[in-house]
mmCIF file of C-alpha atoms in Angstrom:
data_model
loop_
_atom_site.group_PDB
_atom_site.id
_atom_site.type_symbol
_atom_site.label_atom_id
_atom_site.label_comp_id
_atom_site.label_asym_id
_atom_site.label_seq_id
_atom_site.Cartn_x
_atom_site.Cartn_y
_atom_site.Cartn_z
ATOM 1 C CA UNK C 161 9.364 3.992 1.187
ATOM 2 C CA UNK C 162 8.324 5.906 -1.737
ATOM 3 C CA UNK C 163 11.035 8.999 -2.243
ATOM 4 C CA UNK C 164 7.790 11.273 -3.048
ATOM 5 C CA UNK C 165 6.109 10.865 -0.087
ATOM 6 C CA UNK C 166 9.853 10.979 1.967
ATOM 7 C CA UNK C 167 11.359 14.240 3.437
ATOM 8 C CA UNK C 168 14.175 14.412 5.488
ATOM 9 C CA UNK C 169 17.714 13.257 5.555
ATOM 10 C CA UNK C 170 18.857 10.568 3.223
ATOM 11 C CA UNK C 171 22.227 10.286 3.076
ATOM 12 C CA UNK C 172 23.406 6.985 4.480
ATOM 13 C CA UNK C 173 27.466 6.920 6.259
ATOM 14 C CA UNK C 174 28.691 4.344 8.146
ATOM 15 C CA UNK C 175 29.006 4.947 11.780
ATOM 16 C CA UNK C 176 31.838 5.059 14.894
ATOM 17 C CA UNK C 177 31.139 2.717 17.430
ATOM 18 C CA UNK C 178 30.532 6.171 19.120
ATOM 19 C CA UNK C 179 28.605 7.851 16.843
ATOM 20 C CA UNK C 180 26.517 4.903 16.924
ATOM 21 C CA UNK C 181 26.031 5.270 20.676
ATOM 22 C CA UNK C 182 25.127 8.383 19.918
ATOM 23 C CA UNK C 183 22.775 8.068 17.184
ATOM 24 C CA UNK C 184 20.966 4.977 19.325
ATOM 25 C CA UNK C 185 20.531 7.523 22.324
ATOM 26 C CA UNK C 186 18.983 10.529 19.730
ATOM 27 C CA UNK C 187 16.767 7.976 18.619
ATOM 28 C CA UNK C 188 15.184 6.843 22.179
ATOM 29 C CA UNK C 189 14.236 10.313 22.738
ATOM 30 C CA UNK C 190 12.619 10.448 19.296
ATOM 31 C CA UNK C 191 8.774 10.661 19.102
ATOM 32 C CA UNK C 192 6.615 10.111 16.355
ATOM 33 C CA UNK C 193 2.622 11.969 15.694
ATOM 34 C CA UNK C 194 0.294 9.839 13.200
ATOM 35 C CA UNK C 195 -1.869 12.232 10.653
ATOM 36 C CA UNK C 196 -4.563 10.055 9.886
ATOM 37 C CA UNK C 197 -5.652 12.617 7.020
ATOM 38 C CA UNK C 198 -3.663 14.594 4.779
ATOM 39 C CA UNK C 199 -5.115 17.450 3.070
ATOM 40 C CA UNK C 200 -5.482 17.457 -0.882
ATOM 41 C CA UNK C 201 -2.699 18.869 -2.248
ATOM 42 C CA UNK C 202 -0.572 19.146 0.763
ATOM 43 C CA UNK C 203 3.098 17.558 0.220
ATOM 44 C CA UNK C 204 5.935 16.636 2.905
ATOM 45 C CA UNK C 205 8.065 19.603 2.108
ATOM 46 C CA UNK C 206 4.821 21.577 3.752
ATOM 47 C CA UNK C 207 4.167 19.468 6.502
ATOM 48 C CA UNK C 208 7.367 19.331 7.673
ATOM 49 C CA UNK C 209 7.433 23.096 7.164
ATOM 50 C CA UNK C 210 4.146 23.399 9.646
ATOM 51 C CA UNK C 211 5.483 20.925 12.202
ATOM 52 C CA UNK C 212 8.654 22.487 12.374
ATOM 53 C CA UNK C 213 7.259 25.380 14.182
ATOM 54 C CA UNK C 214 6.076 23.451 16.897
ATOM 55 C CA UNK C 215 9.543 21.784 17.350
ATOM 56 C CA UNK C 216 12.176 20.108 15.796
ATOM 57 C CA UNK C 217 11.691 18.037 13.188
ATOM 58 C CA UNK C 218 13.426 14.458 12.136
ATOM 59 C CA UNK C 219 11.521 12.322 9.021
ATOM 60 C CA UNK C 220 8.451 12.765 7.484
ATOM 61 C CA UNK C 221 6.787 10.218 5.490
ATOM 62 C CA UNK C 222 3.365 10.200 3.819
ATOM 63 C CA UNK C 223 1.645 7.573 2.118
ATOM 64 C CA UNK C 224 -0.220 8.059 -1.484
ATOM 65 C CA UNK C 225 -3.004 6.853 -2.159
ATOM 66 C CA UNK C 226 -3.449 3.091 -3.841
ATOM 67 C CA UNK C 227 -2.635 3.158 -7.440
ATOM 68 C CA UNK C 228 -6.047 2.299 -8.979
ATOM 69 C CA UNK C 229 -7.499 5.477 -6.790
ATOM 70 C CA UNK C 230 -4.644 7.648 -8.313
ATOM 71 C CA UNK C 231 -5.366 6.302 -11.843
ATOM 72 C CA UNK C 232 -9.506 7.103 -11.653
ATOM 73 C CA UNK C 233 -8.515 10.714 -9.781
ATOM 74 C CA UNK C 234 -6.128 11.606 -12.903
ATOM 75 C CA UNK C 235 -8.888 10.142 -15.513
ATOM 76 C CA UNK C 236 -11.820 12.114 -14.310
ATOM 77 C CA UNK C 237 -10.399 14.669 -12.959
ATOM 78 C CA UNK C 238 -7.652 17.963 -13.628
ATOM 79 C CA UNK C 239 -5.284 16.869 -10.976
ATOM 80 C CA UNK C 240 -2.414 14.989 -12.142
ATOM 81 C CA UNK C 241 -0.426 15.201 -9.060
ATOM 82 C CA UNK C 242 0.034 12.819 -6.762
ATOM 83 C CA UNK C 243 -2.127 12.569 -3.417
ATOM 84 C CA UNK C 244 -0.989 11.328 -0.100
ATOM 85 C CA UNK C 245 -3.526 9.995 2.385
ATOM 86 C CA UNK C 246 -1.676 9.633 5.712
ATOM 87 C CA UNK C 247 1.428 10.522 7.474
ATOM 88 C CA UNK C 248 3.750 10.341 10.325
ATOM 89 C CA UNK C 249 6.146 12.688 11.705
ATOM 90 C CA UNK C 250 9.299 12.419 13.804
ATOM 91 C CA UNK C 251 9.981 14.675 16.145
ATOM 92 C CA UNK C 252 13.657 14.686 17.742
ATOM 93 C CA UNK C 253 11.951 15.142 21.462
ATOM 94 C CA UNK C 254 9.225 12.982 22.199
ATOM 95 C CA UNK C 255 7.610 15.593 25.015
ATOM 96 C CA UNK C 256 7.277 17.660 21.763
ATOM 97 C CA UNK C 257 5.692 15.571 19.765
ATOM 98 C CA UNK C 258 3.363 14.585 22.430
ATOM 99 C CA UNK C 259 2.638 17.849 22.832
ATOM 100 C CA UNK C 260 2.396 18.751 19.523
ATOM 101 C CA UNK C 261 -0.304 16.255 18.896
ATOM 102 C CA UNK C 262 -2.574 16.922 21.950
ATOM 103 C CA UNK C 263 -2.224 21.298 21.043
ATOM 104 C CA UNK C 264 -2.914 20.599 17.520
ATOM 105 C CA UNK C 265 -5.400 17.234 17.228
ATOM 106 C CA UNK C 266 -8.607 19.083 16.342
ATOM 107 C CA UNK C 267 -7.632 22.371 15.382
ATOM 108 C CA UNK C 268 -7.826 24.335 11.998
ATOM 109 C CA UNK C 269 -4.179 24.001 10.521
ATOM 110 C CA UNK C 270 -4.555 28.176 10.330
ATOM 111 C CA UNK C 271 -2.398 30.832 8.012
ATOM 112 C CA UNK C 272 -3.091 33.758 6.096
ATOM 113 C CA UNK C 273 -6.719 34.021 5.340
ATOM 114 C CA UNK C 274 -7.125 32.821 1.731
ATOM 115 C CA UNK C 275 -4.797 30.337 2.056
ATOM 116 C CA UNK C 276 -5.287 26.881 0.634
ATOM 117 C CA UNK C 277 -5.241 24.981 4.074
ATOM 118 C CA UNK C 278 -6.452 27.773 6.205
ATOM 119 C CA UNK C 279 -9.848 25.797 7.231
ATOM 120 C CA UNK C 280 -8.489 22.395 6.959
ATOM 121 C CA UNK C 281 -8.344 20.605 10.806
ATOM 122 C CA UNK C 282 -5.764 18.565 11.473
ATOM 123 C CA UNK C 283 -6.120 15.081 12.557
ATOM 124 C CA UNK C 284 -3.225 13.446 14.585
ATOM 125 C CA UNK C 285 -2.289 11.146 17.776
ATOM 126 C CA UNK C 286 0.905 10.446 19.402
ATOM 127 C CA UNK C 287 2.431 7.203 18.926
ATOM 128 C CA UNK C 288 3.758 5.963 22.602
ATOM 129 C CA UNK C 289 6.693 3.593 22.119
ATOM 130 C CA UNK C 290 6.906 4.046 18.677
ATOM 131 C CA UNK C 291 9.539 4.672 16.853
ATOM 132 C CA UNK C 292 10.792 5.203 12.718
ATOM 133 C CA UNK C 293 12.160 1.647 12.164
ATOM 134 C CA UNK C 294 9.148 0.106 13.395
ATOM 135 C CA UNK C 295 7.293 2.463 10.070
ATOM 136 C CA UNK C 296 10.093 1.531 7.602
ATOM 137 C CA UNK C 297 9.485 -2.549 8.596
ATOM 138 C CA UNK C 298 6.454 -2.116 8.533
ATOM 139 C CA UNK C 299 5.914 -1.023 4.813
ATOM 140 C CA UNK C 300 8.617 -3.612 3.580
ATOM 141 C CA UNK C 301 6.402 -6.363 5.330
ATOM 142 C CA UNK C 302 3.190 -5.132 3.511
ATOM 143 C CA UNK C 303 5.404 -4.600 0.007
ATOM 144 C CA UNK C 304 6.278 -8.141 0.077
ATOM 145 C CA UNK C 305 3.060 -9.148 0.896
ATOM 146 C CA UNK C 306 1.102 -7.082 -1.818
ATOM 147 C CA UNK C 307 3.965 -8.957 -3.928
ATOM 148 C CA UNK C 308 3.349 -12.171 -3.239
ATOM 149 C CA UNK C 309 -0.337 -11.363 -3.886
ATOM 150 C CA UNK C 310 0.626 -10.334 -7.767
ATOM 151 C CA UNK C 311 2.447 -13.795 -7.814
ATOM 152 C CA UNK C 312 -0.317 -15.869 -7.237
ATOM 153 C CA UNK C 313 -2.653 -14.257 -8.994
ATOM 154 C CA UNK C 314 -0.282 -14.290 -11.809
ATOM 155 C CA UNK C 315 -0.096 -18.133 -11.706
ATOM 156 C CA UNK C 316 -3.531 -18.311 -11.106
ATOM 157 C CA UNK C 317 -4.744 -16.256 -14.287
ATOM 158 C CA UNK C 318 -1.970 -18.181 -16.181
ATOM 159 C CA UNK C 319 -3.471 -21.461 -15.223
ATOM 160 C CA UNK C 320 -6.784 -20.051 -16.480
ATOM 161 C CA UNK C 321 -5.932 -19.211 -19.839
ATOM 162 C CA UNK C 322 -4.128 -22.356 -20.677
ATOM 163 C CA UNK C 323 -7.464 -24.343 -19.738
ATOM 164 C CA UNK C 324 -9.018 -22.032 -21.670
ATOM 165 C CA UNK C 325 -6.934 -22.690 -24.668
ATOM 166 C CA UNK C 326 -6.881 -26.439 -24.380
ATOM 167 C CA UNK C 327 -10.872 -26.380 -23.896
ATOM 168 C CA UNK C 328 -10.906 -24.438 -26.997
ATOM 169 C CA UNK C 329 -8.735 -26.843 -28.791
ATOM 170 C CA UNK C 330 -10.407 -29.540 -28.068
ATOM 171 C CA UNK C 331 -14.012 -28.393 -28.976
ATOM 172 C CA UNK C 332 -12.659 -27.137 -32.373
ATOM 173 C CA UNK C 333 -11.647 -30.739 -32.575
ATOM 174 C CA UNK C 334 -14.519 -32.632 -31.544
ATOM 175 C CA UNK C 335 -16.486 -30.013 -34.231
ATOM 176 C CA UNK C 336 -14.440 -31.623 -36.754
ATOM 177 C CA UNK C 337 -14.973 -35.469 -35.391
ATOM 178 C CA UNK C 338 -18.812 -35.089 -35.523
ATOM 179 C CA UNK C 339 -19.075 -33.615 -38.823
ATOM 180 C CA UNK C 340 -16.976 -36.673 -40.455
ATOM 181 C CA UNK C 341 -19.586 -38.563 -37.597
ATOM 182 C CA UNK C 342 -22.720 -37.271 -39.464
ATOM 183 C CA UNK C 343 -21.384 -37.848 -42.814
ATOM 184 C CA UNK C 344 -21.558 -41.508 -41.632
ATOM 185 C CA UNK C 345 -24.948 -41.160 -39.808
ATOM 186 C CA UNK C 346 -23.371 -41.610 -36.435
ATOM 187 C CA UNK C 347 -24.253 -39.675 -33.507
ATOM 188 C CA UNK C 348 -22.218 -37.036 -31.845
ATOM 189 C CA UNK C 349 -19.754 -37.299 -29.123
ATOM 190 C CA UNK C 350 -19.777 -34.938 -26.429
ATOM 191 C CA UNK C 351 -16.912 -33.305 -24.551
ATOM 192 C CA UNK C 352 -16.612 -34.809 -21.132
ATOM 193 C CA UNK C 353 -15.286 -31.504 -18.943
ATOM 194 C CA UNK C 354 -13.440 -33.488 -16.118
ATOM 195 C CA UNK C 355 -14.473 -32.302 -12.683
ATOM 196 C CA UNK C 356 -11.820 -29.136 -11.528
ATOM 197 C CA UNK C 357 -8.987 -30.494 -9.995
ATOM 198 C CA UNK C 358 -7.940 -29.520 -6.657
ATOM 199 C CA UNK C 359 -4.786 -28.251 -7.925
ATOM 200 C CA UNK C 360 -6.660 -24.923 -9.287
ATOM 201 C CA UNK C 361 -7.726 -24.072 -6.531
ATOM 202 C CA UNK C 362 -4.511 -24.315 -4.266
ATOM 203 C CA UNK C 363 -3.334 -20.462 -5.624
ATOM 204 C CA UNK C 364 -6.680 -19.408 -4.323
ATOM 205 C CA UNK C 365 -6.421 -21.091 -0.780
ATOM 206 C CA UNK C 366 -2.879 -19.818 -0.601
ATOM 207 C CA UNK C 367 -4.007 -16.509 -1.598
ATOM 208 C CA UNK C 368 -6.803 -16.554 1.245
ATOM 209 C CA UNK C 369 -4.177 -18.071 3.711
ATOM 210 C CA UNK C 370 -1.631 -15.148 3.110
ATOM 211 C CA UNK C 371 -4.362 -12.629 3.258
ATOM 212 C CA UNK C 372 -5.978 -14.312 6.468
ATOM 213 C CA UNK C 373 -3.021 -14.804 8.486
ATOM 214 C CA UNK C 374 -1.070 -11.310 7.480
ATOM 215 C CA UNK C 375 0.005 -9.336 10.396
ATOM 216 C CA UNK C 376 -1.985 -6.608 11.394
ATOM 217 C CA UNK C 377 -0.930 -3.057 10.762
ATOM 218 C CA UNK C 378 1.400 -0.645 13.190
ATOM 219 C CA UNK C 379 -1.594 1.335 14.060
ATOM 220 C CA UNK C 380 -3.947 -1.108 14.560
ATOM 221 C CA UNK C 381 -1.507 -3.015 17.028
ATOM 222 C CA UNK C 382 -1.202 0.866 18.958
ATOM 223 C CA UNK C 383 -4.613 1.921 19.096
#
C-alpha cells in the first residue's frame, strides 16, 4: 500500500498465542464500506476524521490516481498534490459500517456552510464478507502484475532497438557495396528483410496472456 494514501495503525509486534486469539476475533467483527469516489482534495486523515463520527474507526486506505493522470493534472494544472480516487474504510463493528454506508450512500457529506466538501455526496457500499487482508492481497497481486507488464515490455522494446540497429548497420553497409558495385557497372543488391520471426512476437502473446487471464478485481468479484 502506498503510506500516502494509508491512515491508521502501523506499528507491527509480534503476538501471544492469546493476543492472537484475540486479534483474530476483533477482526471477524470488522466491517469494511467501499467509497467509490473521493472528493478532490480530500486526504485519509479527513476521511477517517468524518467516519469516525459515525463509529469507530480501524484502517483507511485510498488509492491515487494512475501516475500518467497525476503527471498531466500537475502539468496543466496548479495542483501539485496528490489525488486519491477511491477508498475503503474499516470499521471495528461491522453493524456500523453497514449502517454507516446505507445512512450515508447518497447524501451530501455536510459541515459548515462554506466549507470545501459541504455539497460533495458521498458514494459508498458495504462490503459483506469482506475483510482488510483480502484489500492488502489484493493490491500486491495487481503490483506484481503491473510489474511483470514493465518486464515484458522492457524486453520487448529492447528487442526492437537492437533490430533496429542491426537493420541500420546493414543498410549503411550495403550503401557502401553498391557504390564500389556501380563503379564497376554492376547492378545493386538489395537487402532481403527476413520474414519476423515468431520469437518477437512471444513478449507480446505473453503480454496478452497475463493481461487476459489476470484475476478480476475485489469489487468486481463482490458486486
Amino acid at each position: 500500500m502506498e503510506p500516502e494514501g494509508f491512515a491508521g495503525p502501523q506499528v507491527v509486534q509480534p503476538l501471544t498465542p492469546e493476543a492472537l486469539a484475540t486479534f483474530n476475533a476483533a477482526q471477524a467483527r470488522t466491517g469494511v464500506i467501499y467509497i467509490s469516489r473521493i472528493p478532490p482534495g480530500m486526504r485519509p486523515a479527513k476521511v477517517r476524521h468524518l467516519m469516525s463520527a459515525h463509529g469507530e474507526v480501524g484502517r483507511v486506505y485510498l488509492q491515487q490516481e494512475d501516475a500518467k493522470r497525476a503527471y498531466l493534472r500537475r502539468k496543466f494544472t496548479s495542483t501539485k498534490k496528490p489525488h486519491f480516487i477511491e477508498g475503503w474504510v474499516e470499521f471495528k463493528d461491522k453493524t456500523v459500517a453497514r449502517s454507516v454506508a446505507e445512512m450515508l450512500n447518497a447524501q451530501p457529506i455536510g459541515g459548515k456552510k462554506g466549507t470545501r466538501w459541504r455539497d460533495d455526496v458521498w458514494t459508498m457500499k458495504y462490503l459483506p464478507k469482506f475483510k482488510w487482508n483480502m484489500l492488502t492481497e489484493q493490491i500486491a497481486h495487481e503490483a506484481a502484475i503491473h510489474t511483470a507488464k514493465l518486464r515484458v515490455e522492457l524486453a520487448q522494446s529492447k528487442t526492437e532497438q537492437r533490430d533496429y540497429l542491426k537493420n541500420v548497420e546493414l543498410a549503411r553497409v550495403l550503401d557502401k557495396r553498391n557504390e564500389k558495385r556501380k563503379e564497376k557497372g554492376l547492378g545493386p543488391v538489395e537487402l532481403k528483410r527476413p520474414a519476423e520471426s515468431s520469437k518477437e512476437e512471444e513478449p507480446r502473446k505473453r503480454l496478452k496472456h497475463t493481461d487476459d487471464t489476470q484475476l478480476d478485481s475485489v469489487l468486481g468479484s463482490i458486486f
